[in-house]
Coordinates of C-alpha atoms in Angstrom, one line a residue:
M14 CA -3.0 49.0 -14.7
N15 CA -2.5 45.5 -13.3
P16 CA -5.9 43.7 -13.1
S17 CA -4.9 42.1 -9.8
D18 CA -4.5 45.6 -8.3
C19 CA -7.9 46.7 -9.4
V20 CA -9.9 45.9 -6.4
S21 CA -12.8 48.1 -5.8
R22 CA -12.4 50.4 -2.8
I23 CA -15.1 52.9 -3.4
C24 CA -16.5 54.9 -0.5
A25 CA -13.8 53.6 1.8
S26 CA -13.8 57.0 3.6
S27 CA -17.6 57.1 4.0
P28 CA -18.6 58.0 7.5
L29 CA -20.5 55.3 9.4
R30 CA -23.4 56.0 11.7
P31 CA -23.0 54.9 15.3
V32 CA -25.2 51.8 15.8
D33 CA -25.7 49.1 18.4
P34 CA -24.0 46.0 17.0
R35 CA -26.4 43.8 18.9
C36 CA -29.5 45.1 17.2
P37 CA -29.7 44.4 13.5
T38 CA -32.9 46.5 13.2
L39 CA -30.9 49.6 13.9
R40 CA -28.5 49.1 11.0
H41 CA -31.0 50.1 8.4
R42 CA -34.5 51.5 8.2
S43 CA -36.9 49.2 6.3
M44 CA -40.0 50.9 5.0
R45 CA -42.7 49.7 2.6
G46 CA -46.1 50.7 1.3
K47 CA -47.5 54.1 2.3
E48 CA -44.9 54.5 5.1
E49 CA -42.2 55.2 2.5
Q50 CA -41.0 58.7 2.0
Q51 CA -43.2 60.2 -0.7
S52 CA -40.7 63.0 -1.6
E53 CA -38.1 60.5 -2.9
R54 CA -39.1 58.7 -6.0
T55 CA -38.0 56.6 -8.9
T56 CA -39.7 55.9 -12.2
I57 CA -41.0 52.6 -13.4
T58 CA -42.0 51.9 -17.0
T59 CA -44.1 48.9 -17.7
A60 CA -45.0 47.8 -21.2
G61 CA -48.4 49.0 -22.1
S62 CA -49.1 50.7 -18.8
G63 CA -47.1 54.0 -18.9
T64 CA -45.0 55.2 -16.0
R65 CA -45.5 55.2 -12.3
D66 CA -43.4 56.4 -9.3
V67 CA -42.0 54.5 -6.3
P68 CA -40.1 55.9 -3.4
V69 CA -36.3 55.6 -3.3
K70 CA -33.5 56.7 -1.1
L71 CA -31.5 59.6 -2.7
H72 CA -27.7 59.6 -2.4
T73 CA -25.2 62.3 -2.5
Y74 CA -21.5 62.0 -3.3
S75 CA -18.4 64.1 -3.0
S76 CA -14.9 64.0 -4.4
T77 CA -13.8 61.9 -1.5
N78 CA -16.8 59.6 -1.7
P79 CA -17.4 59.0 -5.4
S80 CA -20.5 57.4 -6.9
P81 CA -20.2 53.9 -8.4
A82 CA -21.0 55.4 -11.8
A83 CA -17.9 57.6 -11.5
A84 CA -15.9 54.6 -10.5
I85 CA -17.1 52.7 -13.6
S86 CA -16.0 55.6 -15.8
S87 CA -12.6 55.5 -14.2
G88 CA -12.1 51.9 -14.9
T89 CA -12.7 50.4 -11.4
L90 CA -13.4 46.7 -11.3
Y91 CA -16.7 45.7 -9.7
V92 CA -16.1 42.2 -8.4
D93 CA -18.1 41.1 -5.4
G94 CA -16.9 37.8 -4.1
A95 CA -19.5 35.2 -4.7
E96 CA -21.2 37.6 -7.0
P97 CA -21.0 37.4 -10.8
M98 CA -17.8 38.6 -12.5
N99 CA -18.6 42.2 -13.3
L100 CA -15.6 43.9 -15.1
A101 CA -17.4 47.1 -15.9
S102 CA -15.2 48.9 -18.5
Q103 CA -11.9 47.7 -17.3
S104 CA -9.7 47.5 -20.4
G105 CA -6.9 45.6 -18.7
D106 CA -8.9 42.4 -18.0
A107 CA -11.6 42.6 -20.6
G108 CA -9.8 44.3 -23.5
R109 CA -9.1 41.4 -25.8
S110 CA -12.5 39.6 -25.5
Q111 CA -14.6 42.8 -24.9
L112 CA -15.9 40.9 -21.8
L113 CA -17.8 43.0 -19.2
F114 CA -19.7 40.4 -17.3
A115 CA -20.0 36.6 -16.7
N116 CA -22.2 34.6 -14.5
F117 CA -23.8 31.1 -14.2
N118 CA -27.5 30.7 -13.9
Q119 CA -29.1 29.4 -10.7
D120 CA -28.7 25.7 -11.4
N121 CA -25.4 26.0 -13.3
T122 CA -26.9 24.8 -16.6
S123 CA -26.1 27.9 -18.6
L124 CA -23.6 30.8 -18.7
A125 CA -24.5 34.4 -19.3
V126 CA -21.9 36.7 -20.8
G127 CA -22.2 40.5 -21.2
T128 CA -19.9 42.3 -23.6
K129 CA -19.5 45.8 -25.2
S130 CA -21.6 44.7 -28.1
G131 CA -24.5 42.9 -26.2
Y132 CA -24.9 39.6 -24.4
K133 CA -25.0 35.9 -25.0
F134 CA -26.2 32.7 -23.3
F135 CA -24.3 29.4 -23.6
S136 CA -25.5 25.9 -22.7
L137 CA -23.4 23.9 -20.2
S138 CA -24.7 20.5 -21.2
S139 CA -21.5 19.4 -22.9
V140 CA -17.8 19.5 -22.1
D141 CA -16.6 19.4 -25.7
K142 CA -18.6 22.3 -27.0
L143 CA -19.8 25.6 -25.6
E144 CA -23.1 25.9 -27.4
Q145 CA -24.5 29.3 -27.9
I146 CA -28.2 29.5 -27.0
Y147 CA -28.9 33.1 -27.8
E148 CA -27.2 36.4 -28.8
C149 CA -28.5 39.9 -28.5
T150 CA -26.8 42.9 -30.1
D151 CA -29.5 45.5 -29.5
T152 CA -28.1 46.6 -26.1
E153 CA -24.5 47.7 -25.9
D154 CA -22.1 47.6 -22.9
V155 CA -24.1 45.0 -20.9
C156 CA -22.6 45.1 -17.4
I157 CA -25.2 42.8 -15.8
V158 CA -27.3 40.1 -17.4
E159 CA -29.1 37.6 -15.2
R160 CA -31.2 34.7 -16.5
L161 CA -33.9 33.0 -14.4
F162 CA -33.0 29.3 -14.4
S163 CA -33.6 28.0 -17.9
S164 CA -36.5 30.3 -18.8
S165 CA -36.5 33.2 -21.2
L166 CA -36.8 35.8 -18.5
V167 CA -33.7 37.9 -18.3
A168 CA -32.7 41.1 -16.3
I169 CA -30.3 43.5 -18.0
V170 CA -28.3 46.6 -17.0
S171 CA -26.1 48.6 -19.4
L172 CA -23.2 50.9 -18.7
K173 CA -25.0 53.4 -20.9
A174 CA -27.9 53.5 -18.4
P175 CA -26.4 52.1 -15.2
R176 CA -29.4 53.1 -13.1
K177 CA -32.0 51.4 -15.3
L178 CA -33.0 47.7 -15.1
K179 CA -34.7 46.1 -18.1
V180 CA -36.7 42.8 -17.7
C181 CA -37.1 41.0 -21.0
H182 CA -38.3 37.9 -22.7
F183 CA -35.2 37.3 -24.7
K184 CA -36.5 34.6 -27.1
K185 CA -39.4 36.9 -28.3
G186 CA -37.3 40.0 -28.1
T187 CA -39.9 41.6 -25.9
E188 CA -39.3 44.1 -23.0
I189 CA -41.7 43.3 -20.2
C190 CA -40.9 46.3 -18.0
N191 CA -38.1 48.6 -16.9
Y192 CA -37.2 50.3 -13.6
S193 CA -35.1 53.4 -13.1
Y194 CA -33.4 53.9 -9.7
S195 CA -31.7 56.9 -8.1
N196 CA -28.3 55.3 -8.0
T197 CA -26.2 52.8 -10.0
I198 CA -27.4 49.2 -10.0
L199 CA -24.5 47.1 -8.6
A200 CA -26.1 43.6 -8.6
V201 CA -29.4 41.8 -9.6
K202 CA -30.5 38.5 -8.1
L203 CA -33.3 36.3 -9.3
N204 CA -35.2 33.3 -8.1
R205 CA -38.7 32.0 -8.8
Q206 CA -40.3 34.3 -6.2
R207 CA -38.2 37.4 -5.9
L208 CA -36.0 39.8 -7.9
I209 CA -33.5 41.7 -5.8
V210 CA -31.8 45.0 -7.0
C211 CA -28.8 46.0 -5.0
L212 CA -27.7 49.7 -4.8
E213 CA -24.8 50.9 -2.7
E214 CA -26.9 51.7 0.3
S215 CA -30.3 50.1 -0.3
L216 CA -31.9 46.9 -1.6
Y217 CA -35.2 46.6 -3.5
I218 CA -37.2 43.4 -3.2
H219 CA -39.6 42.8 -6.2
N220 CA -42.2 40.2 -6.7
I221 CA -41.2 38.2 -9.7
R222 CA -44.9 37.6 -10.7
D223 CA -45.7 41.3 -11.4
M224 CA -42.4 43.1 -10.7
K225 CA -43.9 45.3 -8.0
V226 CA -41.7 46.6 -5.3
L227 CA -42.7 44.7 -2.1
H228 CA -40.1 46.0 0.3
T229 CA -37.1 48.4 0.4
I230 CA -34.2 47.9 2.8
R231 CA -32.7 51.4 3.3
E232 CA -29.6 52.9 4.8
T233 CA -27.6 49.7 4.6
P234 CA -23.9 50.0 5.4
P235 CA -21.9 51.2 2.3
N236 CA -21.7 48.3 -0.1
P237 CA -19.8 49.6 -3.1
S238 CA -19.3 46.2 -4.7
G239 CA -22.9 45.2 -4.4
L240 CA -22.2 42.1 -2.4
C241 CA -25.3 40.1 -1.6
A242 CA -26.7 36.6 -2.1
L243 CA -30.2 35.3 -2.7
S244 CA -31.2 31.7 -2.1
I245 CA -32.6 30.0 -5.1
S246 CA -35.0 27.9 -2.9
S247 CA -38.7 28.9 -2.8
D248 CA -39.1 27.3 0.6
N249 CA -36.1 29.1 2.2
C250 CA -36.1 32.4 0.2
Y251 CA -33.5 34.3 2.1
L252 CA -31.3 37.3 1.2
A253 CA -27.9 37.9 2.7
Y254 CA -25.9 41.1 2.7
P255 CA -23.2 42.9 4.7
G256 CA -24.4 44.3 8.0
S257 CA -21.2 46.4 8.5
A258 CA -18.5 48.0 6.5
T259 CA -15.9 47.4 9.1
I260 CA -16.4 43.8 10.4
G261 CA -17.8 40.7 8.8
E262 CA -21.4 40.7 9.9
V263 CA -24.0 39.1 7.7
Q264 CA -27.7 40.3 7.7
V265 CA -30.1 37.6 6.8
F266 CA -33.5 38.8 5.5
D267 CA -36.6 36.7 4.9
T268 CA -37.9 37.9 1.5
V269 CA -41.2 36.0 1.7
N270 CA -42.3 37.3 5.1
L271 CA -40.4 40.6 4.5
R272 CA -38.6 40.7 7.9
A273 CA -35.1 40.4 9.3
A274 CA -34.3 36.8 10.1
N275 CA -30.9 37.0 11.8
M276 CA -27.5 38.8 12.1
I277 CA -24.5 36.5 11.9
P278 CA -21.1 37.7 13.3
A279 CA -19.2 35.7 10.6
H280 CA -15.7 37.3 10.5
D281 CA -13.6 40.0 12.2
S282 CA -12.8 41.6 8.8
P283 CA -15.3 43.0 6.3
L284 CA -17.1 40.5 4.1
A285 CA -15.7 39.6 0.6
A286 CA -18.0 36.8 -0.5
L287 CA -21.4 35.2 0.3
A288 CA -23.1 32.1 -1.2
F289 CA -26.2 30.1 -0.4
D290 CA -26.6 26.4 -1.1
A291 CA -29.4 25.3 -3.3
S292 CA -31.7 24.4 -0.4
G293 CA -31.2 27.8 1.3
T294 CA -30.3 26.2 4.6
K295 CA -26.5 26.9 4.4
L296 CA -24.6 30.1 3.9
A297 CA -20.9 30.3 3.0
T298 CA -18.9 33.4 3.9
A299 CA -15.4 34.7 3.4
S300 CA -13.7 37.9 4.6
E301 CA -11.3 40.3 2.9
K302 CA -8.4 38.4 4.5
G303 CA -9.5 35.3 2.5
T304 CA -7.8 32.7 4.8
V305 CA -10.9 31.1 6.4
I306 CA -14.2 30.0 4.8
R307 CA -17.1 29.5 7.2
V308 CA -20.5 27.8 6.6
F309 CA -23.5 28.7 8.8
S310 CA -27.0 27.2 9.2
I311 CA -29.8 29.4 8.0
P312 CA -31.7 31.0 9.5
E313 CA -30.3 29.9 12.9
G314 CA -26.8 31.2 12.2
Q315 CA -25.0 28.3 13.8
K316 CA -21.5 27.6 12.5
L317 CA -21.4 24.2 10.8
F318 CA -18.1 24.1 9.1
E319 CA -14.8 26.1 9.0
F320 CA -12.2 25.6 6.3
R321 CA -8.8 27.1 6.0
R322 CA -7.9 28.2 2.5
G323 CA -4.3 29.1 3.5
V324 CA -2.1 30.7 6.1
K325 CA 0.9 32.1 4.1
R326 CA -0.9 35.1 2.6
C327 CA -4.1 37.0 2.5
V328 CA -5.9 36.9 -0.8
S329 CA -9.0 38.4 -2.4
I330 CA -11.8 35.8 -2.7
C331 CA -13.4 36.1 -6.1
S332 CA -16.1 33.4 -5.8
L333 CA -17.8 30.9 -3.5
A334 CA -20.1 28.2 -4.9
F335 CA -21.8 25.1 -3.6
S336 CA -22.5 22.0 -5.6
I337 CA -26.2 21.6 -6.3
E338 CA -26.5 18.8 -3.7
G339 CA -24.6 20.9 -1.2
L340 CA -21.8 18.4 -0.6
Y341 CA -18.9 20.5 -2.0
L342 CA -17.9 24.1 -1.7
S343 CA -15.5 25.8 -4.1
A344 CA -13.5 29.0 -3.4
S345 CA -11.6 30.9 -6.0
S346 CA -9.4 33.9 -5.5
N347 CA -6.9 36.2 -7.3
T348 CA -4.3 33.5 -7.0
E349 CA -3.8 30.5 -9.3
T350 CA -5.4 28.0 -6.9
V351 CA -9.1 27.1 -6.5
H352 CA -9.9 25.1 -3.3
I353 CA -12.8 22.6 -3.1
F354 CA -14.0 21.6 0.3
K355 CA -16.2 18.7 1.3
L356 CA -19.0 19.3 3.7
E357 CA -19.1 16.2 5.8
T358 CA -19.0 15.7 9.5
Q359 CA -16.1 13.7 10.8
K360 CA -17.2 10.5 12.4
E361 CA -15.9 10.0 15.9
K362 CA -13.6 7.0 16.2
P363 CA -13.0 5.0 19.4
A364 CA -9.8 6.1 21.1
E365 CA -6.9 3.9 20.4
E366 CA -3.5 3.9 22.1
P367 CA -0.8 5.1 19.7
T368 CA 1.8 2.5 18.7
T369 CA 4.4 4.7 17.1
W370 CA 6.4 7.8 18.1
G371 CA 4.4 9.8 15.5
G372 CA 1.2 8.6 17.1
Y373 CA 2.3 9.7 20.5
L374 CA 3.4 13.1 19.2
G375 CA 0.0 13.6 17.5
K376 CA -1.8 12.8 20.7
V377 CA 0.3 15.2 22.7
L378 CA -0.3 18.0 20.1
M379 CA -4.1 17.5 20.2
A380 CA -4.1 17.4 24.0
S381 CA -2.1 20.6 24.1
T382 CA -4.7 22.6 22.1
T383 CA -6.7 23.0 25.4
Y384 CA -3.9 25.3 26.7
L385 CA -3.1 27.1 23.4
P386 CA -4.6 30.5 22.3
S387 CA -7.9 30.2 20.5
Q388 CA -6.4 31.2 17.2
V389 CA -3.9 28.4 17.3
T390 CA -6.5 25.9 18.5
E391 CA -8.8 26.8 15.6
M392 CA -6.1 25.9 13.1
F393 CA -6.0 22.4 14.4
T394 CA -9.7 21.9 14.0
Q395 CA -10.2 23.7 10.6
G396 CA -10.9 21.5 7.6
R397 CA -8.5 21.5 4.6
A398 CA -9.3 21.3 0.9
F399 CA -10.6 18.1 -0.4
A400 CA -9.5 19.0 -3.9
T401 CA -7.6 21.8 -5.7
V402 CA -7.4 23.3 -9.1
R403 CA -4.3 25.0 -10.6
L404 CA -5.5 27.7 -13.0
P405 CA -3.2 28.7 -15.9
F406 CA -3.3 32.3 -14.8
C407 CA -3.0 34.5 -11.7
G408 CA -4.5 37.8 -10.9
H409 CA -7.5 37.7 -13.2
K410 CA -11.0 38.1 -11.8
N411 CA -13.1 34.9 -12.1
I412 CA -16.2 33.1 -11.0
C413 CA -16.5 29.4 -10.4
A414 CA -19.4 26.8 -10.3
L415 CA -19.7 23.2 -9.4
A416 CA -21.9 21.2 -11.8
V417 CA -22.6 17.7 -13.1
I418 CA -22.1 17.6 -16.9
Q419 CA -22.5 14.3 -18.7
K420 CA -22.8 12.5 -15.3
I421 CA -19.3 13.7 -14.2
P422 CA -18.8 16.3 -11.5
R423 CA -17.0 19.3 -12.9
L424 CA -15.6 22.6 -11.7
L425 CA -16.2 25.5 -14.1
V426 CA -14.2 28.7 -14.0
A427 CA -15.1 31.7 -16.2
A428 CA -12.2 34.2 -16.1
A429 CA -11.5 37.7 -17.2
D430 CA -8.9 36.4 -19.6
G431 CA -11.9 35.5 -21.8
Y432 CA -12.0 31.7 -21.3
L433 CA -14.2 29.2 -19.6
Y434 CA -12.1 26.3 -18.0
L435 CA -13.7 22.9 -17.2
Y436 CA -12.0 20.6 -14.7
N437 CA -12.9 17.1 -13.6
L438 CA -13.5 16.5 -9.9
D439 CA -12.9 13.0 -8.4
P440 CA -15.8 12.6 -6.0
Q441 CA -14.1 9.8 -4.0
E442 CA -10.4 10.7 -4.0
G443 CA -10.3 14.5 -4.5
G444 CA -6.8 15.7 -5.0
E445 CA -5.7 17.9 -7.9
C446 CA -8.4 18.3 -10.6
T447 CA -7.7 17.7 -14.3
L448 CA -8.3 20.3 -16.9
M449 CA -10.5 18.8 -19.6
K450 CA -11.4 21.7 -21.8
Q451 CA -11.2 25.4 -22.2
H452 CA -13.6 27.5 -24.4
R453 CA -13.5 31.1 -25.4
L454 CA -16.3 33.1 -23.9
D455 CA -16.9 35.0 -27.1
G456 CA -18.1 31.7 -28.6
S457 CA -15.3 31.5 -31.3
A458 CA -13.6 28.1 -32.0
E459 CA -10.5 27.2 -30.0
P460 CA -7.4 26.3 -32.1
P461 CA -7.0 22.5 -32.0
N462 CA -3.6 22.6 -30.3
E463 CA -5.1 24.5 -27.4
I464 CA -7.9 22.0 -26.7
L465 CA -7.2 19.2 -24.2
E466 CA -8.4 15.8 -25.3
Q467 CA -10.9 14.2 -23.0
G468 CA -9.4 10.9 -21.7
S469 CA -9.8 8.4 -19.0
H470 CA -9.9 11.0 -16.3
D471 CA -13.7 11.0 -16.3
R472 CA -15.1 9.3 -13.2
P473 CA -18.9 9.2 -12.8
L474 CA -20.6 9.9 -9.5
V475 CA -21.2 6.7 -7.5
A476 CA -24.5 8.1 -6.2
Q477 CA -26.1 10.3 -8.7
T478 CA -28.0 12.9 -6.7
Y479 CA -27.9 15.8 -9.2
S480 CA -31.3 15.2 -10.8
T481 CA -33.1 15.0 -7.5
A482 CA -31.3 18.0 -6.1
V483 CA -32.2 20.3 -8.9
T484 CA -35.2 22.5 -8.2
K485 CA -38.6 20.8 -8.2
G486 CA -41.2 21.3 -10.9
Y487 CA -43.4 24.4 -10.6
C488 CA -47.0 25.0 -11.5
E489 CA -48.3 27.2 -14.3
E490 CA -49.2 30.1 -11.9
Q491 CA -45.5 30.8 -11.1
G492 CA -43.7 33.1 -13.4
A493 CA -43.2 36.8 -14.2
V494 CA -45.9 39.3 -15.2
G495 CA -45.1 42.0 -17.6
G496 CA -47.8 44.5 -16.5
A497 CA -51.5 44.9 -15.7
S498 CA -52.5 46.4 -19.1
L499 CA -50.5 44.5 -21.7
E500 CA -52.6 44.2 -24.9
D501 CA -50.3 41.6 -26.6
D502 CA -51.5 38.1 -27.2
L503 CA -50.6 36.1 -24.1
S504 CA -49.2 33.3 -26.2
D505 CA -46.6 35.6 -27.7
L506 CA -44.7 35.7 -24.3
R507 CA -45.3 32.2 -23.1
L508 CA -42.2 30.0 -22.9
E509 CA -42.2 27.3 -25.5
E510 CA -40.0 24.5 -24.1
E511 CA -41.8 22.3 -21.6
N512 CA -38.6 22.0 -19.5
E513 CA -38.3 25.7 -19.1
Q514 CA -39.4 26.6 -15.6
P515 CA -41.2 28.6 -14.4
P516 CA -43.5 29.4 -17.4
L517 CA -43.9 33.1 -18.1
I518 CA -47.6 34.0 -17.6
L519 CA -48.9 37.5 -18.4
E520 CA -52.1 38.7 -16.9
T521 CA -54.4 41.4 -18.4
D522 CA -57.3 43.3 -16.9

């Protein structure tokens, strides 16, 4: 099977309920506390405290509407746009490297890799070396592994138990708790306040401090790829997910106050990718057509930027990612090109009379946009790529990130071919980015003739804003709680490094 053809289309024939598109509250039924249905339950196991039940939405599937678990067993790729690269058990993409999953942590300082034999974490502090931080071989077929910033808190899902989420302290090898759901877990998102579990037709919002379920968003439109995005900001802690399976509507949910914040009509076609910036004030979106990338203000939903990725062909967007300071936005797809856009408002210049035939022609064209169809007028006003990357492959699933490594802005691309590619981005001139290094995601050494030597292409940032843009320090109270009756010594689970935030604090009765 050609990996480029393996695009998940599960539940395409699922019937949709008639809803009023103007009313986001009618799209799903949100229930919490005692109001939830007591007849539908899931099991939670917390270390030292036994098991307890929480309500869940039960789902039924038929031969024409298969479950995600059935799709995994049949080799369907789960790739959800701006979401991590989840390859499930697809042998075509992941066969050689045994790769099942890859994702960058919230501030792009480490890379998590899930494989058939376990999972690994790699540091992204150096270009020349992909340094392994940790390796676990106790859990096989890891299809989701999410690390909380640079802490030792990690959320894990295995293909052997796709409905079970384990939350662990990986350095101590301790399982804090585990949750079992009524359906396959498609995505997990973390920040310093919330943990989000995405199922096909529901979303669970957990408190990261004690892992209790705070809120459940039920009966969401069918979302077989698990597309959702969680802001990493504690001040603007928003969740975004598709509000429709037929058009590109985005539901924005406030996970702190537990209420719907907005519904954004982003695209005419269904959504393919979502990504927040680090501040949680901007949301990038792309549709299944993949030709236009839009950026909206959050929570207002005002369109701030519109970029055109291309006009010749429709593509499948694999990944959207902001730089940590929010100035750049990258978009990768199933083609060989990654586009990097610069989010800056064009300054208005005083009108000048053209002095050449080309100038006159340009003025006439811009004036004529008033009388042209809106689709044509938009093409004149849409921004173009500030920089581009030519990948050495086409058709592989991938995920990208923009990070500053050794004071140089870089684009990182983790791909289903089993490699991590690192490119230099010129912050002043843009243009085509230079491939500096490539590393195998299994951690093995690259043959010398395949490694590109680092040369004079490095160009430091003129204004270094990375350190100030990275998330602020957090107090000792913030962290994750493993349960109310843990009897272990508290120091056994406390994070050791001072720079690991937030510290993991366990409370006992």
